[in-house]
């Protein structure tokens, strides 16, 4: 059912001086849509492009000096997120018994079946099938009617050891001298929109998805089933410093898998009352905010029964909701010798520390690595023209500041952020960044 508040029409607005990594803004079909959610390139976009047009088909009242930007998220039981969770559960199982484990584990799921495949070198003896079944159970798939039952699903394990060619390029006597596990380009982003230095559109979409899962698990809404997706479109204005500032929520889309017997009217009312209102600050909602609750009209078949899941297919959900940039590799299913993961955590650590210290109002940090080499090939900081020149630092000199304050060798990142702990499964759903839990050490601001 689709419900709206306010007028209906069309708006066309110019986007911020930043090309987002993913502007698809899918209107969330009622399940995993099979899209890759990947940007087309790992190259950072220019900070001052010719402009992007954001169009809404429903609101003609967006001021000319503002723009719309949408971010999406999914629940932990979305098929792709289920696969991320299983892959990271495998990583944690290995790290728990052998912190030096090398893991690259991919997962795919479909009706009644889960397959893991990849390369793992570890001294640990792991019951991979049990790890998989436990993760499927925790995601709420406990009945064949949901398309997947942890008790009876078929589990296939196809794992080999890490290539010795890769291993010899990574191995070192001291962890600090460890080479990168692969060539990689990674990005980190931070801004002042929220207390956790994350974009507002992404933060709200992520919190709505987490809330959607919470009201299922605690029984608040007994008609909700595991799969779900959220999307938040924010209206932004550019302040005098050229910084995008959240003004209001333009629209909210929620697709929640549901029981057969529940009515669309009840779905709409319950989602507004028990999901939206507890999450979105009232000051951002007004009588023009548009709500689409299960806009497809029916979402009974969901999860892997509806769409196949695959590890690494939601990188924008995992990172910054389309703000900043995104590199070429996914995060989940990898131990920290893979700089796709550890380097991305370091880049966020740097970006957040720079913004929190007042060197800029927002920034995107790029790091690049070559397989087998310890030192990064390049370090780049883009503040989108918001550098404050604190302590005489200019936009051009911030990269050098970073290199003097952060040791960006992969082994040093692993050591500094304590990335040999079994903490990876917790990152698999609701974002790798902007989290305040103790495990997320890359979110602890460094004094620079």
CSV table of C-alpha atoms in Angstrom, one decimal, residues 66 88 103 114 172 181 193 292 297 322 378:
chain,number,residue,atom,x,y,z
A,66,UNK,CA,18.1,22.6,-2.3
A,88,UNK,CA,31.6,-13.2,8.4
A,103,UNK,CA,40.0,-16.2,5.0
A,114,UNK,CA,23.3,-22.4,1.1
A,172,UNK,CA,56.4,-11.7,7.1
A,181,UNK,CA,46.8,-9.4,0.5
A,193,UNK,CA,25.5,15.7,9.6
A,292,UNK,CA,5.4,4.5,0.7
A,297,UNK,CA,1.0,-4.1,-2.5
A,322,UNK,CA,26.1,6.7,-1.9
A,378,UNK,CA,49.0,6.7,-2.6
